[in-house]
mmCIF file of C-alpha atoms and ligand atoms in Angstrom:
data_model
loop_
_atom_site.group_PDB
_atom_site.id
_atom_site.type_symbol
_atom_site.label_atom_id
_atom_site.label_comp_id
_atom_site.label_asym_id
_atom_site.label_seq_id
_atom_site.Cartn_x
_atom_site.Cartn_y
_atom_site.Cartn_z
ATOM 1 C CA UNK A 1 8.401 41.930 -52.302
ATOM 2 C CA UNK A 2 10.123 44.807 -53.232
ATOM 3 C CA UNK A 3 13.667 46.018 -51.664
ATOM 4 C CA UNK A 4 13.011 47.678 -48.220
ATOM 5 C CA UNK A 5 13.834 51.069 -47.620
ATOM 6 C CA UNK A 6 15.549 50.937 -44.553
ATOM 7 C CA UNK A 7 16.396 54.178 -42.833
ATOM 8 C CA UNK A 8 19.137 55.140 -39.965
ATOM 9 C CA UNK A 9 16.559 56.666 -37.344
ATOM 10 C CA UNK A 10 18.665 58.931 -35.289
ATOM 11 C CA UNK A 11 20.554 59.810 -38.678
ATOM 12 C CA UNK A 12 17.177 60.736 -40.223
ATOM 13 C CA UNK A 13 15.602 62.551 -37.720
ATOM 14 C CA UNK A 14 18.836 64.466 -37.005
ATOM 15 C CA UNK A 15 19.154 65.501 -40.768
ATOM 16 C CA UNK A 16 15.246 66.196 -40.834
ATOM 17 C CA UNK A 17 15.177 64.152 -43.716
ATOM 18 C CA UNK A 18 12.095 62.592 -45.918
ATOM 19 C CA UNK A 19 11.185 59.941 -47.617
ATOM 20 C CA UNK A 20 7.597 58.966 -49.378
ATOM 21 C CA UNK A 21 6.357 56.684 -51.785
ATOM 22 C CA UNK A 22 3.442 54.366 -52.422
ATOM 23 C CA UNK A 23 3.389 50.861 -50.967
ATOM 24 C CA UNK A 24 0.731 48.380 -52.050
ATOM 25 C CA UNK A 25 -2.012 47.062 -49.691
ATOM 26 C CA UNK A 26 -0.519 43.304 -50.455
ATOM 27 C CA UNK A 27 2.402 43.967 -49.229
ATOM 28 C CA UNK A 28 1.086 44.363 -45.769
ATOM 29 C CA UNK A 29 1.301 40.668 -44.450
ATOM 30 C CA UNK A 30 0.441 40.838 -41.052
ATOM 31 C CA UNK A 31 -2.862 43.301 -42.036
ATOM 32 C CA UNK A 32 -4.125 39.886 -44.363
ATOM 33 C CA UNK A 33 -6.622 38.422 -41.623
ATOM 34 C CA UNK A 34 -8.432 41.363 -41.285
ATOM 35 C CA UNK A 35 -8.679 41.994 -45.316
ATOM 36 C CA UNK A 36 -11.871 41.816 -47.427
ATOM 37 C CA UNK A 37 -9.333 42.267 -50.328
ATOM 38 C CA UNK A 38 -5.828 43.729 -50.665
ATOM 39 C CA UNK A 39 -6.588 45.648 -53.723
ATOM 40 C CA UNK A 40 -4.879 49.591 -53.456
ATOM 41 C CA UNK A 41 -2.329 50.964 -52.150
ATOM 42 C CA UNK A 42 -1.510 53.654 -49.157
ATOM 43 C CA UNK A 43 0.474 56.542 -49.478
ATOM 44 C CA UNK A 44 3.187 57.443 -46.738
ATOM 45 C CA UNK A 45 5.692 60.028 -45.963
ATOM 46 C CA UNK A 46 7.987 59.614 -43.360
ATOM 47 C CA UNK A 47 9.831 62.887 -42.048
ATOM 48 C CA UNK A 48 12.556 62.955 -39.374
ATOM 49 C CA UNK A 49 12.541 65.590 -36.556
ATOM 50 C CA UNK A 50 15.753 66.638 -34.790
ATOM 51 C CA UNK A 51 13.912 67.772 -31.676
ATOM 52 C CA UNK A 52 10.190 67.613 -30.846
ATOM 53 C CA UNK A 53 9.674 67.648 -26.930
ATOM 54 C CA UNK A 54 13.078 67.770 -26.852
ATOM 55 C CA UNK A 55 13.304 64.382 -28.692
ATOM 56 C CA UNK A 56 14.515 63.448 -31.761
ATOM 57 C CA UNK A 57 11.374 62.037 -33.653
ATOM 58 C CA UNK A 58 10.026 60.509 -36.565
ATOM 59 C CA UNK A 59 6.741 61.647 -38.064
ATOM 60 C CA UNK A 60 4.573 59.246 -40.077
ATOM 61 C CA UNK A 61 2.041 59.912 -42.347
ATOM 62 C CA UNK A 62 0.100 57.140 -43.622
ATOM 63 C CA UNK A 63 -2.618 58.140 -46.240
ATOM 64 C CA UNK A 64 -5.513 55.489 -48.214
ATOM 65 C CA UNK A 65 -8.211 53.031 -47.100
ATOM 66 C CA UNK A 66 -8.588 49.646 -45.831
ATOM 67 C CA UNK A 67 -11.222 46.700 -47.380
ATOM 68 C CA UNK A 68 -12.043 45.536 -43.915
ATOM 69 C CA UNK A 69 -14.046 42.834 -43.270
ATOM 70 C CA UNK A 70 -17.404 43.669 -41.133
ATOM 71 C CA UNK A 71 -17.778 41.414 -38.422
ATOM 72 C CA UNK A 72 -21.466 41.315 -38.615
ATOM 73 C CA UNK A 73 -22.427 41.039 -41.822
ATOM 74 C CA UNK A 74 -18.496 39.375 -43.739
ATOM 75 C CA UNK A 75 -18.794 41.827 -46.486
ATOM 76 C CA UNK A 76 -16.579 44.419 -47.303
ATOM 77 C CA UNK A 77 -16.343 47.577 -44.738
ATOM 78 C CA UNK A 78 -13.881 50.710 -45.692
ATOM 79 C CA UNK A 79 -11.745 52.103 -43.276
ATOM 80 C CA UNK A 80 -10.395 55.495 -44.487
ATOM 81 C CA UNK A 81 -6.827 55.572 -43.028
ATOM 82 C CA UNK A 82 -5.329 59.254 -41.898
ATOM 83 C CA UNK A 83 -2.643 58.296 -39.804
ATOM 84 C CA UNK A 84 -0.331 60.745 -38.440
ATOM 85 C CA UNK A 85 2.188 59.752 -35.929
ATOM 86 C CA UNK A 86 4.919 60.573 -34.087
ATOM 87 C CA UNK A 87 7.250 57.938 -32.901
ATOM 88 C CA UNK A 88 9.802 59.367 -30.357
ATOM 89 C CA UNK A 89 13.837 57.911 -30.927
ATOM 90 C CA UNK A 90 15.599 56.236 -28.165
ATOM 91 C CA UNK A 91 18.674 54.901 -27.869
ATOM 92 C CA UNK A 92 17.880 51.555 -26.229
ATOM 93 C CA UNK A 93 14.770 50.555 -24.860
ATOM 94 C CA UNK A 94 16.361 50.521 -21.303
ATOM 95 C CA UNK A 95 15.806 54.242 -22.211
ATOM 96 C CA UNK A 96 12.452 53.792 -22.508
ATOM 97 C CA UNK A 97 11.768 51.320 -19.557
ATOM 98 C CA UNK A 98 13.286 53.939 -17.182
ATOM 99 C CA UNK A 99 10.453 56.602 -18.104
ATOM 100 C CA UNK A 100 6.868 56.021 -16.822
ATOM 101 C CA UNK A 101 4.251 55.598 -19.781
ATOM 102 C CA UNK A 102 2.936 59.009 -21.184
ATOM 103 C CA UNK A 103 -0.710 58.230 -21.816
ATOM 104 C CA UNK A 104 -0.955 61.029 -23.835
ATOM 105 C CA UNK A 105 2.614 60.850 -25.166
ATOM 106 C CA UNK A 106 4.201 59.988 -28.012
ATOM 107 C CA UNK A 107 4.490 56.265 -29.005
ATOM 108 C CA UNK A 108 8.375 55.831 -28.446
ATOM 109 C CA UNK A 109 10.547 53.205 -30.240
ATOM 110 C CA UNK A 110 14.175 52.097 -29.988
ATOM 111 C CA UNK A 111 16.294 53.836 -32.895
ATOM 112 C CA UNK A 112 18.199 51.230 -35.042
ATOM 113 C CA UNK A 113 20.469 51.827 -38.166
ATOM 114 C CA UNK A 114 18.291 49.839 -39.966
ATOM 115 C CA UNK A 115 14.684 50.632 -39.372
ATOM 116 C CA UNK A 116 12.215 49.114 -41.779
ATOM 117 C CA UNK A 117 10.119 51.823 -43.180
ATOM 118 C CA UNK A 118 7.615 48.883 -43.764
ATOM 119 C CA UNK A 119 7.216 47.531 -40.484
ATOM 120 C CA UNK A 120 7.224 50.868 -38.931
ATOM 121 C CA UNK A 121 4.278 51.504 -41.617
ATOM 122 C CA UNK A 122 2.599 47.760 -40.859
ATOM 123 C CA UNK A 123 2.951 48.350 -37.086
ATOM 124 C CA UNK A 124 0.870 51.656 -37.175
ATOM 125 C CA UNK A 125 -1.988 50.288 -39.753
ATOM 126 C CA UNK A 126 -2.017 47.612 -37.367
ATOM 127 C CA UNK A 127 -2.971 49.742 -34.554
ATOM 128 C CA UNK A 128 -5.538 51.726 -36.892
ATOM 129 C CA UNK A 129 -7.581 49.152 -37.619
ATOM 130 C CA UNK A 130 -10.724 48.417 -35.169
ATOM 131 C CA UNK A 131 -10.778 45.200 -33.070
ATOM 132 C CA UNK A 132 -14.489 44.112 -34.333
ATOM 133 C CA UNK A 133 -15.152 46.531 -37.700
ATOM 134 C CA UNK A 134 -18.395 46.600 -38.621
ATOM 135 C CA UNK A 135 -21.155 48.824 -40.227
ATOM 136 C CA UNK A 136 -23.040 50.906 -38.816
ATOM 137 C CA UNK A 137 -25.909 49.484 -41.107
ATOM 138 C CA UNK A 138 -24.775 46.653 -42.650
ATOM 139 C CA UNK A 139 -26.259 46.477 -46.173
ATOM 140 C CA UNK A 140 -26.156 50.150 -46.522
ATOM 141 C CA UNK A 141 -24.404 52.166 -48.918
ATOM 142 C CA UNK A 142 -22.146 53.864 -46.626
ATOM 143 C CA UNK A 143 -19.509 51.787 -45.194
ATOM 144 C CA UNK A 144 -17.380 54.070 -42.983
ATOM 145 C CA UNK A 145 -15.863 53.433 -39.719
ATOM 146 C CA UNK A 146 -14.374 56.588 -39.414
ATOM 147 C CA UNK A 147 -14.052 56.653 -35.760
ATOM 148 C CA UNK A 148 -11.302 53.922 -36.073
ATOM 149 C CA UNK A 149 -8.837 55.795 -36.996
ATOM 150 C CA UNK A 150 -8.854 58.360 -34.048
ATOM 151 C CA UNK A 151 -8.299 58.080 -30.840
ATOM 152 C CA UNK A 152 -10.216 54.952 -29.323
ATOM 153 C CA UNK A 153 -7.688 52.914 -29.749
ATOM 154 C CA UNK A 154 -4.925 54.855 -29.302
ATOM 155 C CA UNK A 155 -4.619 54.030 -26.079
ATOM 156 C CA UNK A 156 -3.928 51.161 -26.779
ATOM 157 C CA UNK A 157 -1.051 51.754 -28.023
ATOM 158 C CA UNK A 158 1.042 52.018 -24.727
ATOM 159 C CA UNK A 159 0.271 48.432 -24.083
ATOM 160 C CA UNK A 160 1.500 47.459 -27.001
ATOM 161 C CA UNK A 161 4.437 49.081 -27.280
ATOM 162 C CA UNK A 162 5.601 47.579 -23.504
ATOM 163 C CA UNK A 163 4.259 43.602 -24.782
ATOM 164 C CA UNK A 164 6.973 43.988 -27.709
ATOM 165 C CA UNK A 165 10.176 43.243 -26.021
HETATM 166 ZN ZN1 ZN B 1 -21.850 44.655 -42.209
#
């Protein structure tokens, strides 16, 4: 793999600065069990925010499409991916323990030096893609599970966030 661009969160967010590239579908490890293929690649921008709610802030912008595998049917099921995010800086995750759980807030991560722009990518497709894809006809043409990508599952998110630690 590739060098990782690594990025100084409160630095970033602070200077509003951006970053965006192209990373390939392969590179996505943890995404591999739920691939039909890792062909492609996604698209991402990554902009820092010196204050939104008050917070400094990270935006995230993932753009492409998943080969999914359907769970019915095992063939291949495309998940269009718009992913926009933000993820709201904290100093340490004591921080973050000490506030009650916005359901409707921003997802909220502990600032490093070092953040991984890839696993900050990988954590969100990880969240975008469905529990049990699958078509909505399976041997159709159309293969979209658009629905995925909103909000269903963003609830989810919350949970996740407080397992991690
Ligand atoms: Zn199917």
């Amino acid at each position: 793999m590739s060098r990782q661009p690594v990025i100084d969160g409160l630095e970033f967010a602070r200077t509003g600065s951006k970053l965006q590239g192209v990373w390939p579908v392969a590179d996505f490890p943890r995404l591999r069990d739920a691939l039909h293929a890792d062909a492609g690649s996604l698209r991402y921008e990554i902009e820092g925010v010196p204050e939104e709610q008050g917070r400094p802030t990270l935006r995230l912008r993932v753009d492409g499409a998943l080969q999914l595998v359907c769970q019915r049917c095992l063939g291949a099921l495309e998940l269009p991916l718009r992913i926009d995010v933000s993820l709201q800086l904290a100093a340490t995750q004591a921080e973050i323990d000490a506030e009650p759980l916005a359901a409707e807030g921003p997802e909220r991560i502990v600032a490093g030096r070092e953040m991984p722009v890839h696993d900050l990518i990988e954590d969100e497709l990880l969240l975008a893609i469905p529990i049990a894809p699958r078509h909505e006809r399976c041997g159709g043409r159309e293969a979209v599970a658009a629905r995925a990508t909103n909000s269903p599952f963003a609830g989810l998110r919350g949970l996740i966030g407080s397992t991690k630690h």
